[in-house]
XYZ file of C-alpha atoms in Angstrom:
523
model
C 74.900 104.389 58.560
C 77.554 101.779 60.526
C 80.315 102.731 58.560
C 79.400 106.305 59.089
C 79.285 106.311 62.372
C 83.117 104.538 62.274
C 83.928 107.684 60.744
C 87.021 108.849 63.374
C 85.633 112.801 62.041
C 82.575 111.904 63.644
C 81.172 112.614 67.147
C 83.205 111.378 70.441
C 80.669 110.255 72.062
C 76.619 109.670 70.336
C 73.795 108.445 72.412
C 70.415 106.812 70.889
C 67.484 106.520 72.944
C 69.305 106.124 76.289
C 66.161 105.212 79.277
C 66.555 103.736 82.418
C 63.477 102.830 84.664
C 62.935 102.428 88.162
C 59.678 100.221 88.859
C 56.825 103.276 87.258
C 59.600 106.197 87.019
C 61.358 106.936 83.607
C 64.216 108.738 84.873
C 65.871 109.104 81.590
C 63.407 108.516 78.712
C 64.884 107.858 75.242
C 67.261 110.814 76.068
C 69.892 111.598 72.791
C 73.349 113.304 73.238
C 76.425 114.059 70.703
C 79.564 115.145 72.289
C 82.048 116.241 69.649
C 86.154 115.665 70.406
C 87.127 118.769 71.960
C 84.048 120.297 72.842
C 82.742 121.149 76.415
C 79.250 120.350 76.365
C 76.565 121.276 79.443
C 73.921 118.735 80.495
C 71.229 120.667 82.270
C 68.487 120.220 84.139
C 66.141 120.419 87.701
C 67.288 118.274 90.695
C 65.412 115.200 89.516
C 65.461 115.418 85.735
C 67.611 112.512 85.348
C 70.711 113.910 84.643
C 72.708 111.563 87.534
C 70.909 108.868 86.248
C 71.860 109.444 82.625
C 75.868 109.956 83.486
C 75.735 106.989 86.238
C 74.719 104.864 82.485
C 77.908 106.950 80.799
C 79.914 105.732 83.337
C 79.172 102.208 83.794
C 77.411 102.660 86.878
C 74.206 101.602 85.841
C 73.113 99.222 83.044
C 70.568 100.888 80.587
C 66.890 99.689 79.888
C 67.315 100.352 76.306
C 69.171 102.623 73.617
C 72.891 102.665 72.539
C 75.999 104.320 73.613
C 78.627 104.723 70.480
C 82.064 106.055 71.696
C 84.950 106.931 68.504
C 82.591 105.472 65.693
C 81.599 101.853 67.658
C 78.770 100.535 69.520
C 79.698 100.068 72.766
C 77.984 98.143 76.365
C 79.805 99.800 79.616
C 79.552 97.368 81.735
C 81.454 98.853 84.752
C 83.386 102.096 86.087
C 86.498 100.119 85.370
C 85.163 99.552 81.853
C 84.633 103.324 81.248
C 88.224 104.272 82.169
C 89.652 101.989 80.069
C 87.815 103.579 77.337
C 88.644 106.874 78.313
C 85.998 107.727 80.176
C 86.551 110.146 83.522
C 83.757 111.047 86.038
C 83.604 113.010 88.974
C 80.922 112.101 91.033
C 78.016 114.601 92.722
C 78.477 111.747 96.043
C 81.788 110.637 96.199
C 83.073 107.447 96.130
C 86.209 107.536 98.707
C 86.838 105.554 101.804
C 86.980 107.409 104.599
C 90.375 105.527 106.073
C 92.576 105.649 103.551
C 94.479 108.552 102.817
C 93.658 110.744 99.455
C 96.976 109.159 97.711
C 95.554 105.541 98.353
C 91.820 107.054 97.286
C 93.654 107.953 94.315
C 95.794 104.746 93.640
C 92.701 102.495 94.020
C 91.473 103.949 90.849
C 95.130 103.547 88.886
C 96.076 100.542 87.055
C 99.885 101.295 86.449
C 101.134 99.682 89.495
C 102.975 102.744 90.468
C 104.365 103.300 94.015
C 102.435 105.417 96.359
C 104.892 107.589 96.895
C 105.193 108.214 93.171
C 100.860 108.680 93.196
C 101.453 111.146 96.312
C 103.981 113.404 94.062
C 101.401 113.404 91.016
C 98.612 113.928 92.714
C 99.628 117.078 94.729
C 101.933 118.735 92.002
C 98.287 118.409 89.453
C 96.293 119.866 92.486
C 98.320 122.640 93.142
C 98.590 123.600 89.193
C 95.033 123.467 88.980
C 94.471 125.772 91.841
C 92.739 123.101 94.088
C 95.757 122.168 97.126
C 95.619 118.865 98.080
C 97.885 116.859 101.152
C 97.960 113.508 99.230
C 98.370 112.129 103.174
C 95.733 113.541 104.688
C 92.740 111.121 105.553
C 89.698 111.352 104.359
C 87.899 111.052 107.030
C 89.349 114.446 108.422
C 88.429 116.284 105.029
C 85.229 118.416 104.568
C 82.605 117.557 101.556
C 85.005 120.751 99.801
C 88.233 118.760 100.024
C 86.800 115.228 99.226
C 85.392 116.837 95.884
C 88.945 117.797 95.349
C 90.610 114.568 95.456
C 87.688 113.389 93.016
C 88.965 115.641 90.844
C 92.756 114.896 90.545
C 91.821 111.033 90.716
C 89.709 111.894 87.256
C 92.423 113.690 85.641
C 95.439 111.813 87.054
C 93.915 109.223 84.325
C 93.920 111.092 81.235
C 90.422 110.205 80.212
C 89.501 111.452 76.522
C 85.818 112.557 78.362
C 86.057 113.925 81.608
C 81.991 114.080 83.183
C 82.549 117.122 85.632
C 79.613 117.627 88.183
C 79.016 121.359 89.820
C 83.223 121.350 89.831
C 83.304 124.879 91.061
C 81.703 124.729 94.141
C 84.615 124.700 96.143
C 87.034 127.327 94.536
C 87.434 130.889 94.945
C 86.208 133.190 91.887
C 90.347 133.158 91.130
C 90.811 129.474 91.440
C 87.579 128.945 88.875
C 89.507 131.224 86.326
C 92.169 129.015 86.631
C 90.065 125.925 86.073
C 88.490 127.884 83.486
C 91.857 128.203 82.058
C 92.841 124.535 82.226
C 89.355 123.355 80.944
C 90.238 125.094 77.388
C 93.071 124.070 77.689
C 92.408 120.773 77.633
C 89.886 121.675 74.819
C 92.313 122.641 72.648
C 94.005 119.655 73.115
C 90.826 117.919 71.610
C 89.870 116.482 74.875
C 85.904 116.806 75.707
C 83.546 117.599 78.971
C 80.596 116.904 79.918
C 79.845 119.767 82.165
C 76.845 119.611 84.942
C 76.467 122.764 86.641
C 73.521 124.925 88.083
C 75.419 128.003 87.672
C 74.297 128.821 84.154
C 76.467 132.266 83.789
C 79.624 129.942 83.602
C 77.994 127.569 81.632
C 77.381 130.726 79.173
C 80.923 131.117 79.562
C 82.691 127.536 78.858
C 80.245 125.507 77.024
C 80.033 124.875 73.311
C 76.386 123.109 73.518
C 73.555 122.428 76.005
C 71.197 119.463 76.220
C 68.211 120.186 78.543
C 66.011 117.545 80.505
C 63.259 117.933 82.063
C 61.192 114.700 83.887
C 63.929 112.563 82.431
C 63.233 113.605 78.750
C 65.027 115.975 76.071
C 63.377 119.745 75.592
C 66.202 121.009 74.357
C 69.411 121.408 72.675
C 70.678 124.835 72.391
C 74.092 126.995 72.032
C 74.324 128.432 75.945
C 76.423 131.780 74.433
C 73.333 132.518 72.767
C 71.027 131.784 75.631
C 70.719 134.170 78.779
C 70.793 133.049 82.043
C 66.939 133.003 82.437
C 66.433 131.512 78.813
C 68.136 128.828 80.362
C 66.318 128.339 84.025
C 63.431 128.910 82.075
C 63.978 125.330 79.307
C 65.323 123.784 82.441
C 61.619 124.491 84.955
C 59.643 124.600 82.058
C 58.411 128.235 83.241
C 59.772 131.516 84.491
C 62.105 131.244 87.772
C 60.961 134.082 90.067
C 64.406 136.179 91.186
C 65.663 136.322 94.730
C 64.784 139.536 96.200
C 65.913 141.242 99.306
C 64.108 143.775 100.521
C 65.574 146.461 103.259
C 66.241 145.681 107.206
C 62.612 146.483 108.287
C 63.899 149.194 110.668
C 60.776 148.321 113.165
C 62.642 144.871 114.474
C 64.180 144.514 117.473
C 67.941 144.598 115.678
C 69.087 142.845 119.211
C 72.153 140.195 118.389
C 70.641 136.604 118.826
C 73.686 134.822 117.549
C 77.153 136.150 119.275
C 80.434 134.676 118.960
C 82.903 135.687 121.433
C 86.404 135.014 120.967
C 85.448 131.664 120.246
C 88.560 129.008 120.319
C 89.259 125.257 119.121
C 91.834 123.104 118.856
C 92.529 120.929 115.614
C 91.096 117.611 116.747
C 92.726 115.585 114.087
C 96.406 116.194 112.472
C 94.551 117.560 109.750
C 92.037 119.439 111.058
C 92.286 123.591 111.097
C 92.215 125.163 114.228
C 89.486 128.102 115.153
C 91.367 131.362 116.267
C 89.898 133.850 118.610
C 86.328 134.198 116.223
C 83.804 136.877 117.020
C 80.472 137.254 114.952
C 77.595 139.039 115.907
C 73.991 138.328 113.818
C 71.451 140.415 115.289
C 67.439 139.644 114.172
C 66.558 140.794 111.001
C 69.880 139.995 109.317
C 71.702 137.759 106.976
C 74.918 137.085 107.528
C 77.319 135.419 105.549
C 80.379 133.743 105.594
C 82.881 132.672 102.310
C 85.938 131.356 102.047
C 87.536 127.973 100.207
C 86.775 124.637 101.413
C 89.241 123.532 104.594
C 89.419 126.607 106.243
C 87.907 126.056 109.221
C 84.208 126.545 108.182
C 82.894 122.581 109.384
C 84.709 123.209 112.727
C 83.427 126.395 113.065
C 79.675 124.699 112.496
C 79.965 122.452 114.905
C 81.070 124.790 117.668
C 78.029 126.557 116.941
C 75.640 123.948 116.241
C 76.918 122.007 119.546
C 78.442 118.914 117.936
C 81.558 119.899 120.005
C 80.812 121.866 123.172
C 82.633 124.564 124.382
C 85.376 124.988 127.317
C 84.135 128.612 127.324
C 80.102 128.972 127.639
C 79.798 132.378 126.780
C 81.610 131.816 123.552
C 78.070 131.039 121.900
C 75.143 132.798 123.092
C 72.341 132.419 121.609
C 68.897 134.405 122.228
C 71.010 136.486 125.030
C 72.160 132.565 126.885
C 75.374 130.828 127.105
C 75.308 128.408 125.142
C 78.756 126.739 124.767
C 78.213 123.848 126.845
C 75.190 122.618 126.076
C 73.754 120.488 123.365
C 72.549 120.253 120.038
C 68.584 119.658 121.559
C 69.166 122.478 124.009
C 70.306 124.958 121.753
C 67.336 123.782 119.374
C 65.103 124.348 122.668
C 66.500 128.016 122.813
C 65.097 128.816 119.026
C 67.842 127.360 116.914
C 68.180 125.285 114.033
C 70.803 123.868 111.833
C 71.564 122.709 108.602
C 75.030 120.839 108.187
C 76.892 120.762 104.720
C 76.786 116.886 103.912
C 73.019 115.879 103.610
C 72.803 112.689 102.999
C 74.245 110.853 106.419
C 74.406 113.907 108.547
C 71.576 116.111 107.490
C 69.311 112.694 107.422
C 69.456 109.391 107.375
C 69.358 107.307 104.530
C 67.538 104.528 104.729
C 64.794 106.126 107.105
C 61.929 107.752 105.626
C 61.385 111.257 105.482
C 58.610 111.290 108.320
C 61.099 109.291 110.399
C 64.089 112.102 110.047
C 62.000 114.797 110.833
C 60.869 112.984 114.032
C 64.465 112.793 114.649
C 65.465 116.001 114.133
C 62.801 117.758 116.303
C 61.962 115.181 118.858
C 63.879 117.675 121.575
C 61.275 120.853 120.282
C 58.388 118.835 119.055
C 57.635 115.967 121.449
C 54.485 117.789 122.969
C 53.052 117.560 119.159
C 55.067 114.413 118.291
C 55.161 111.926 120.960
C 52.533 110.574 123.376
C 51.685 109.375 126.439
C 54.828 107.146 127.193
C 56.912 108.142 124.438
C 54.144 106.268 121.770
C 54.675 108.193 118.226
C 51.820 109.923 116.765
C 52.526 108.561 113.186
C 49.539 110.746 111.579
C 50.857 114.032 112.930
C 54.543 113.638 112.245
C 53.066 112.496 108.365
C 51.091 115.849 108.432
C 53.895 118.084 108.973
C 56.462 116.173 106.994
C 53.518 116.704 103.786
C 52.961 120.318 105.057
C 57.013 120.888 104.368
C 57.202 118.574 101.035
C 54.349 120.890 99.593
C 55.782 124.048 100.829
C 58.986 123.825 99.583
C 57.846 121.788 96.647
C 60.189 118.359 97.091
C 59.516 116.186 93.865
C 59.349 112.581 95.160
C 59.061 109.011 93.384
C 56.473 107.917 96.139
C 54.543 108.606 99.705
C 57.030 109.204 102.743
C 60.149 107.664 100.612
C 63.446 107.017 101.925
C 66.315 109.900 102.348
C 68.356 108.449 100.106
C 65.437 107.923 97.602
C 65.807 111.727 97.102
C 67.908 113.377 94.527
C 70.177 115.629 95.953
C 68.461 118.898 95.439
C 65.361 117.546 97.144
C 66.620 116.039 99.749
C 68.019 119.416 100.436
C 64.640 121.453 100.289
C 63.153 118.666 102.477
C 65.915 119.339 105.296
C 66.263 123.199 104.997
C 62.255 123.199 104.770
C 62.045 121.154 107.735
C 64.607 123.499 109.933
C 62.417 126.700 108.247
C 58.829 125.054 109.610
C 60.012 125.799 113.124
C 60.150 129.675 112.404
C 63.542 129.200 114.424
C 64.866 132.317 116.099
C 68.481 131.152 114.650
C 68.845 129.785 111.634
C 72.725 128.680 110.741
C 73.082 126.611 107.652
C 75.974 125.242 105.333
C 76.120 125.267 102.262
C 71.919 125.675 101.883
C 72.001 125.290 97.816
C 75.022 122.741 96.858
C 74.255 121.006 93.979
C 70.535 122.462 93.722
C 69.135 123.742 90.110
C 68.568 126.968 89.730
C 64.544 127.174 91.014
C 65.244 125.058 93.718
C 68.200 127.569 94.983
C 65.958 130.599 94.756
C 62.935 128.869 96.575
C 65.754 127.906 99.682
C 67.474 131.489 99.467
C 64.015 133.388 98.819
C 62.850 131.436 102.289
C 66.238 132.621 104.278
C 65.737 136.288 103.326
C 62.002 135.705 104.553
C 62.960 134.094 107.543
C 65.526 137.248 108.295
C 63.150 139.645 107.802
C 60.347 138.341 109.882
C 62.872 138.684 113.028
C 64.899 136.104 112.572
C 69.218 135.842 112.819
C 70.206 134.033 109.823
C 73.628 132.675 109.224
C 74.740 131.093 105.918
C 78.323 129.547 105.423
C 78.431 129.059 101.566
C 81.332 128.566 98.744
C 78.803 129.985 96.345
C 79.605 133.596 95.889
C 77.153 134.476 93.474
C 74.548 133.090 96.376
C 76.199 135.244 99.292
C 76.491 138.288 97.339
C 72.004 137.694 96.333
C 71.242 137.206 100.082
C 73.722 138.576 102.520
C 73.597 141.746 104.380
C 77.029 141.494 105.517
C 79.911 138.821 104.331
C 82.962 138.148 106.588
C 85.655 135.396 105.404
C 86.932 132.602 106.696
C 90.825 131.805 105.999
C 92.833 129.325 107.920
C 91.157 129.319 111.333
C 90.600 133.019 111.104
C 87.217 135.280 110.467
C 87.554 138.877 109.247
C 85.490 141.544 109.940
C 81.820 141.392 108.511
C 81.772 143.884 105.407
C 78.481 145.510 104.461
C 77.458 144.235 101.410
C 77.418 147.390 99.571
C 81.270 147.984 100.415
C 81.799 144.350 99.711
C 83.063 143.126 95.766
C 84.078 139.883 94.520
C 87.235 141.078 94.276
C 87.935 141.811 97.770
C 86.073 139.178 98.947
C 88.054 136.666 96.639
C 91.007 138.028 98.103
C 90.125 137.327 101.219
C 88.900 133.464 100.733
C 92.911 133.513 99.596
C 94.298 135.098 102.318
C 94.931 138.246 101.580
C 94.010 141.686 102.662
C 91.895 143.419 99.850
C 93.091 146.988 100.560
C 96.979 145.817 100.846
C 96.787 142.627 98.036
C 99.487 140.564 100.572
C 98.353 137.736 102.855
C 96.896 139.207 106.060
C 99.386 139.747 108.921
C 102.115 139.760 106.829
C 104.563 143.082 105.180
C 103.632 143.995 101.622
């Protein structure tokens, strides 16, 4: 069998029996895997089936309870990240692993061991970015870069080191449906050049496309191996829930609510506060009650600024550029603009959406302190612990958050639940308002139709409800209208019945969809 398995036809990478455990939880439980030399393989499953858990062990990340890892024919113990790249092993992270003061060059160099010049690292790194379709400034900080642009530099750090397994995480989150082609493009590439993936994504219709194979887990175990071309895109929810996923649906504008604008943007303004932030030009955006509204475009152009003009992380000089319920509201705070029915969901959960090492019942005290203190606090500010416990429960039920234990940390969570938790915890307000960004990154596919079922709902009851998102396919199931933002700039809402992903991939690129050139600019 030993001297099979050193067989250089044989399998890339074979794992035997691979478990981890975490005091009771088997978060990978004797899980198997064969990944073939040039083969793009998809490793599937809900937001707590243990797939991070079962690459962090690929990568050296984590050491394994028991079972065996053979890479090219040999038995190997990866002891370390370092370990795995010097085997050949790439990985692009869900979380990313960058310091926020160094620039994306040094991000990159700290993972090189040729000694090169940073200069030299600077020139690599943006001429791969730009031929993969995802434009990097190798000198920008990280600190100034949204969650889009971070997963970028992850990216080009993986393949800057030529790995013979690259471990790719939801990579097209961030890219415009024309940039994915083109990653599309260089992913076969590479294929053909007998290099292999391992592909996580929730969006199963390009797993359909790229991948080769599927393994499925579900509660940390294997239900499946399958050939995804075969497989539709509900087969596929379906071995990955372990039942039926129910489908978005959106019904019509119920023409008997008051269609009155509760969000308005008027000519709304910002300066780039950093070197490398974008500036906001002269937005207006009207979401009346009853409506979705949503708003593409490619990572870096202006969306995080334009969430925290609205959400009142930065105030603005002009308080009639947001109104909200029919009130200025550019100078006034995040609480105050919660007091006037609003809520908010930023795009980076874990640090900004909540906070990490504080439990769940804590976070939501945090968050809604300003709305909820009649129910919340006490006489004299005291905390009442059992109510705060109720409605945390209420909103872990309702929006069904898996969870290791009672009232666990944030950062317990796994991505996808930590992100029902915080959406379902804006939702339990009934907020007038809703604005959230980027409401199913990295969330499996039941988890993304329970948080955009709830949005349409929340619409539809009276509600304005706007959604920044990278995810196409999501905008195009729940919008009523999608505008784009490129470079600072927002263009005119489209209906979604005049709107295609063709125009609307245009757009995210800068250019007009009725001309084809880059708005502003001669044909």
């Amino acid at each position: 069998m030993d001297a099979e398995r050193g067989n250089v036809g044989g399998p890339l990478l074979d794992v035997r029996g691979l478990t981890k455990i975490f005091g009771s939880l088997r978060a990978c439980d004797g899980v198997d895997l064969k990944i073939n030399r040039g083969e793009i393989h998809a490793l599937l499953g809900e937001n707590g089936a243990g797939k991070s858990t079962f690459v962090k062990m690929l990568f050296g990340s984590l050491e394994p309870y028991s079972g065996e890892i053979w890479w090219k024919g040999e038995k190997v113990r990866i002891a370390s990240p370092g370990e795995a790249r010097r085997l050949g092993i790439g990985m692009v992270f869900q979380h990313f692993s960058l310091f926020d003061a160094l620039t994306a060059a040094e991000n990159i160099a700290l993972s090189l061991d040729d000694g090169s010049p940073i200069g030299t690292i600077a020139a690599k790194a943006k001429a791969l970015s730009y031929s993969y379709g995802l434009p990097l400034d190798p000198y920008s900080l990280v600190g100034d870069l949204s969650v889009g642009e971070r997963q970028r530099i992850e990216i080009i750090r993986c393949l800057l080191q030529t790995p013979d397994l690259i471990i790719l995480d939801e990579p097209t989150s961030v890219l415009t449906p024309q940039e994915a082609d083109k990653l599309f493009e260089t992913l076969e590439r590479l294929r053909s050049e007998g290099k292999s993936i391992l592909y996580i994504s929730h969006r199963l219709e390009e797993v359909k496309r790229m991948c080769d194979g599927a393994t499925v887990l579900r509660h940390g175990k294997v239900v499946g191996h399958c050939d995804p071309r075969q497989e539709t895109a509900s087969s596929l929810a379906r071995m990955m829930v372990g039942s039926e996923v129910n489908a978005v649906t959106r019904p019509p504008v119920d023409a008997r609510v008051d269609h009155s604008p509760l969000l308005e943007i008027r000519a709304l303004s910002r300066k780039a506060a950093t070197p490398f932030a974008v500036p906001l030009r002269a937005i207006d955006l009207s979401v009346k009650a009853g409506e979705v509204v949503g708003i593409a475009g490619v990572a870096g152009n202006g969306q995080g600024e334009f969430f925290e003009a609205i959400s009142g992380e930065v105030r603005q000089e002009d308080a009639g550029s947001v109104r909200i319920s029919g009130k200025d509201a550019g100078h006034l705070s995040i609480s105050k603009r919660r007091l006037l029915g609003a809520a908010f969901v930023p795009e980076e959960r874990l640090g900004h959406g909540a906070a990490p090492l504080m439990p769940l019942s804590e976070n939501l005290l945090l968050s809604r302190f300003a709305t909820d203190g009649k129910a919340f606090l006490g006489p004299l500010g005291t905390i009442r612990t059992a109510t705060i416990e109720s409605a945390s429960e209420r909103i872990i039920k309702h929006m069904d958050v898996r969870m290791s234990g009672k009232d666990p940390e944030a950062a317990a969570l796994s991505g996808g639940n930590l992100q029902k938790f915080i959406v379902g915890r804006e939702l339990d307000r009934q907020p007038s308002v809703m604005v959230v960004n980027q409401p199913t990154w990295g969330v499996d596919a039941g988890a993304a139709a329970r948080i955009r079922q709830a949005l349409i709902e929340l619409a539809r009851a009276g509600s304005a409800v706007l959604v920044i998102s990278q995810d196409l396919d999501e905008l195009f199931e729940i919008s009523d209208f999608i505008a784009v933002m490129h470079n600072g700039t927002m263009s005119a809402p489209l209906p979604i019945a005049d709107a295609t992903f063709e125009k609307i991939g245009l757009l995210m690129g800068g250019a007009s969809p009725e001309e084809g050139h880059p708005v502003g600019e001669a044909a």
